Amino acid sequence: LSIRRQRQMCIRDSDKTGTITLGNRLAVSFIPVDGHTEQELAEAARLASLADETPEGRSIVQLANSLFPQNGTISPEKDTVFVPFSAHTRMSGVDARSSSIRKGAADAVRAFAEQLGGRLSTQCDEVVQSIARQGGTPLVVARDAAVLGVIHLKDVIKDGVREKFGELRRMGIRTVMITGDNPLTAAAIAAEAGVDDFL
């Protein structure tokens, strides 16, 4: 085989986490539903995340503070109890005297709201599905029975990755991303990063 043909047959495998993405999903937007405001959603998400030391939780607080700096002065009520995330509930949040806030997987927050007489609307379902189709992670936020909206968590592509893969492609080297993510997420990240294929 010629050197050119050998190059065309080369494949470069890359792990998604750590190689292509930063490795943590970060909050990129608050999407309110059912007449609630972005500020209302951001304030609730921030309060529910103050005790969340995960990168995702810290990014929610940072995004809320950057969009609405005045919310940063709002402190939790006295005797507020922070509810940590668990694999069983798939939610976290806060319980205060005036209200309870939860953020988490759509079906888990749906059950929480329904127990209090609320519901997850068609509009909220559509936002959740739209984020999932983009390869993101939707976290639904509810304050008591009211579902306020959805936090969009996104895998962040490392700077310069797309350009590097473009250079490899010009050399005749295909890149294949190896990931355990679901196909929708994998496809979205592969497209954004400029990867040729994914497994």
Short mmCIF file of C-alpha atoms in Angstrom, two decimals:
data_model
loop_
_atom_site.label_atom_id
_atom_site.label_comp_id
_atom_site.label_asym_id
_atom_site.label_seq_id
_atom_site.Cartn_x
_atom_site.Cartn_y
_atom_site.Cartn_z
CA LEU A 1 0.00 0.00 0.00
CA SER A 2 1.13 3.54 -0.68
CA ILE A 3 1.89 5.84 2.24
CA ARG A 4 -1.19 7.90 1.30
CA ARG A 5 -3.42 4.81 1.38
CA GLN A 6 -1.98 3.75 4.73
CA ARG A 7 -2.75 7.16 6.12
CA GLN A 8 -6.34 6.99 4.89
CA MET A 9 -6.80 3.73 6.78
CA CYS A 10 -5.50 5.09 10.09
CA ILE A 11 -7.94 5.49 12.95
CA ARG A 12 -7.31 7.49 16.11
CA ASP A 13 -9.38 6.40 19.17
CA SER A 14 -10.19 9.06 21.77
CA ASP A 15 -11.98 8.74 25.09
CA LYS A 16 -14.74 11.32 25.48
CA THR A 17 -14.23 12.25 29.13
CA GLY A 18 -10.94 13.99 29.80
CA THR A 19 -9.79 13.90 26.17
CA ILE A 20 -12.63 15.60 24.31
CA THR A 21 -14.71 17.09 27.13
CA LEU A 22 -13.75 18.64 30.45
CA GLY A 23 -15.36 15.68 32.21
CA ASN A 24 -18.13 17.51 34.06
CA ARG A 25 -21.53 18.61 32.88
CA LEU A 26 -21.99 22.31 33.52
CA ALA A 27 -25.13 24.45 33.67
CA VAL A 28 -25.50 26.56 30.51
CA SER A 29 -29.08 27.86 30.73
CA PHE A 30 -32.28 28.09 32.77
CA ILE A 31 -35.45 27.47 30.76
CA PRO A 32 -38.63 28.51 32.60
CA VAL A 33 -42.02 26.96 31.82
CA ASP A 34 -45.71 27.59 32.47
CA GLY A 35 -45.46 31.34 32.99
CA HIS A 36 -42.61 31.30 35.49
CA THR A 37 -39.65 33.62 34.92
CA GLU A 38 -36.00 32.81 34.32
CA GLN A 39 -35.09 34.74 37.48
CA GLU A 40 -37.60 32.77 39.56
CA LEU A 41 -36.18 29.49 38.23
CA ALA A 42 -32.58 30.60 38.71
CA GLU A 43 -33.21 31.67 42.31
CA ALA A 44 -34.82 28.32 43.19
CA ALA A 45 -32.07 26.35 41.41
CA ARG A 46 -29.40 28.37 43.23
CA LEU A 47 -30.93 27.80 46.67
CA ALA A 48 -31.31 24.09 45.93
CA SER A 49 -27.63 23.90 44.90
CA LEU A 50 -25.88 25.93 47.63
CA ALA A 51 -24.85 22.78 49.51
CA ASP A 52 -24.15 20.77 46.35
CA GLU A 53 -20.36 20.47 46.10
CA THR A 54 -20.38 18.63 42.76
CA PRO A 55 -19.07 20.50 39.70
CA GLU A 56 -22.62 20.46 38.33
CA GLY A 57 -24.03 21.97 41.52
CA ARG A 58 -21.36 24.66 41.71
CA SER A 59 -21.94 25.54 38.05
CA ILE A 60 -25.66 26.05 38.72
CA VAL A 61 -24.86 28.52 41.52
CA GLN A 62 -22.29 30.30 39.34
CA LEU A 63 -24.68 30.62 36.38
CA ALA A 64 -27.49 31.91 38.61
CA ASN A 65 -25.19 34.46 40.23
CA SER A 66 -23.83 35.64 36.87
CA LEU A 67 -27.29 36.10 35.35
CA PHE A 68 -28.94 37.60 38.43
CA PRO A 69 -26.30 38.99 40.82
CA GLN A 70 -29.00 40.30 43.14
CA ASN A 71 -30.05 36.71 43.87
CA GLY A 72 -26.63 36.10 45.38
CA THR A 73 -27.65 38.16 48.39
CA ILE A 74 -30.62 35.90 49.15
CA SER A 75 -29.75 33.54 52.00
CA PRO A 76 -31.60 30.35 52.89
CA GLU A 77 -34.26 30.69 55.56
CA LYS A 78 -33.36 29.85 59.13
CA ASP A 79 -33.67 26.11 59.86
CA THR A 80 -33.41 25.25 56.15
CA VAL A 81 -32.47 21.60 55.64
CA PHE A 82 -30.43 20.70 52.57
CA VAL A 83 -31.46 17.44 50.91
CA PRO A 84 -28.49 15.67 49.26
CA PHE A 85 -28.78 13.80 45.97
CA SER A 86 -29.28 10.06 46.22
CA ALA A 87 -29.46 7.32 43.61
CA HIS A 88 -32.82 6.32 45.09
CA THR A 89 -34.59 9.69 44.81
CA ARG A 90 -32.51 11.09 41.89
CA MET A 91 -33.19 14.56 43.31
CA SER A 92 -31.61 17.07 45.66
CA GLY A 93 -32.82 20.32 47.12
CA VAL A 94 -33.87 22.16 50.26
CA ASP A 95 -36.69 22.00 52.78
CA ALA A 96 -37.55 25.34 54.41
CA ARG A 97 -40.44 26.53 56.53
CA SER A 98 -42.07 28.32 53.61
CA SER A 99 -41.43 25.83 50.80
CA SER A 100 -39.53 22.81 49.52
CA ILE A 101 -37.43 22.93 46.36
CA ARG A 102 -36.27 19.92 44.37
CA LYS A 103 -34.10 19.57 41.26
CA GLY A 104 -33.43 16.31 39.48
CA ALA A 105 -34.52 13.83 36.85
CA ALA A 106 -37.81 14.69 35.15
CA ASP A 107 -39.72 11.62 36.30
CA ALA A 108 -38.49 12.00 39.89
CA VAL A 109 -39.52 15.67 40.07
CA ARG A 110 -42.81 14.76 38.37
CA ALA A 111 -43.58 12.34 41.21
CA PHE A 112 -42.56 14.96 43.82
CA ALA A 113 -44.85 17.60 42.30
CA GLU A 114 -47.75 15.19 41.83
CA GLN A 115 -47.63 14.17 45.49
CA LEU A 116 -48.28 17.83 46.30
CA GLY A 117 -51.05 18.22 43.73
CA GLY A 118 -48.96 19.58 40.86
CA ARG A 119 -47.98 18.20 37.50
CA LEU A 120 -45.29 18.24 34.82
CA SER A 121 -46.81 20.11 31.88
CA THR A 122 -46.56 19.33 28.19
CA GLN A 123 -44.36 22.42 27.81
CA CYS A 124 -41.92 21.10 30.43
CA ASP A 125 -41.87 17.66 28.77
CA GLU A 126 -41.02 19.29 25.44
CA VAL A 127 -38.11 21.24 26.98
CA VAL A 128 -36.77 18.08 28.63
CA GLN A 129 -36.94 16.16 25.34
CA SER A 130 -35.33 19.02 23.41
CA ILE A 131 -32.34 19.15 25.77
CA ALA A 132 -31.96 15.36 25.60
CA ARG A 133 -32.00 15.46 21.77
CA GLN A 134 -29.18 18.01 21.90
CA GLY A 135 -27.13 15.60 24.01
CA GLY A 136 -27.61 17.58 27.21
CA THR A 137 -28.86 16.60 30.64
CA PRO A 138 -32.15 18.19 31.75
CA LEU A 139 -32.72 18.84 35.47
CA VAL A 140 -36.29 19.81 36.33
CA VAL A 141 -36.84 22.25 39.21
CA ALA A 142 -39.98 22.37 41.35
CA ARG A 143 -40.96 24.55 44.27
CA ASP A 144 -43.62 22.62 46.15
CA ALA A 145 -46.28 21.65 43.58
CA ALA A 146 -45.14 24.22 41.00
CA VAL A 147 -42.71 23.08 38.32
CA LEU A 148 -40.64 26.17 37.53
CA GLY A 149 -38.56 24.95 34.60
CA VAL A 150 -35.48 23.08 33.50
CA ILE A 151 -31.72 23.48 33.95
CA HIS A 152 -29.70 22.57 30.86
CA LEU A 153 -26.49 20.75 31.81
CA LYS A 154 -24.02 20.28 29.00
CA ASP A 155 -20.74 18.45 28.42
CA VAL A 156 -18.19 21.17 27.67
CA ILE A 157 -15.84 20.52 24.74
CA LYS A 158 -12.19 21.35 25.43
CA ASP A 159 -10.79 24.37 23.62
CA GLY A 160 -9.01 23.53 20.38
CA VAL A 161 -10.29 19.95 20.12
CA ARG A 162 -12.29 20.52 16.93
CA GLU A 163 -9.27 22.14 15.26
CA LYS A 164 -7.00 19.23 16.28
CA PHE A 165 -9.41 16.68 14.82
CA GLY A 166 -9.58 18.76 11.65
CA GLU A 167 -5.79 18.54 11.34
CA LEU A 168 -5.92 14.76 11.77
CA ARG A 169 -8.62 14.50 9.11
CA ARG A 170 -6.49 16.46 6.65
CA MET A 171 -3.72 13.91 7.32
CA GLY A 172 -6.13 11.11 6.41
CA ILE A 173 -6.66 9.96 10.01
CA ARG A 174 -10.22 9.23 11.14
CA THR A 175 -11.11 9.92 14.78
CA VAL A 176 -13.46 7.68 16.75
CA MET A 177 -14.83 8.74 20.13
CA ILE A 178 -15.29 6.00 22.74
CA THR A 179 -18.04 6.76 25.24
CA GLY A 180 -20.60 5.12 27.49
CA ASP A 181 -23.15 7.88 26.87
CA ASN A 182 -26.49 7.23 25.21
CA PRO A 183 -26.47 7.56 21.39
CA LEU A 184 -28.21 10.97 21.39
CA THR A 185 -25.62 12.47 23.72
CA ALA A 186 -22.74 10.78 21.90
CA ALA A 187 -23.95 11.98 18.50
CA ALA A 188 -24.33 15.58 19.70
CA ILE A 189 -20.87 15.67 21.27
CA ALA A 190 -19.26 13.97 18.27
CA ALA A 191 -20.81 16.57 15.95
CA GLU A 192 -19.73 19.50 18.12
CA ALA A 193 -16.20 18.16 18.56
CA GLY A 194 -15.76 17.26 14.90
CA VAL A 195 -15.25 13.55 15.55
CA ASP A 196 -15.77 11.21 12.58
CA ASP A 197 -17.56 8.46 14.49
CA PHE A 198 -18.32 7.19 18.00
CA LEU A 199 -18.63 3.85 19.77
#
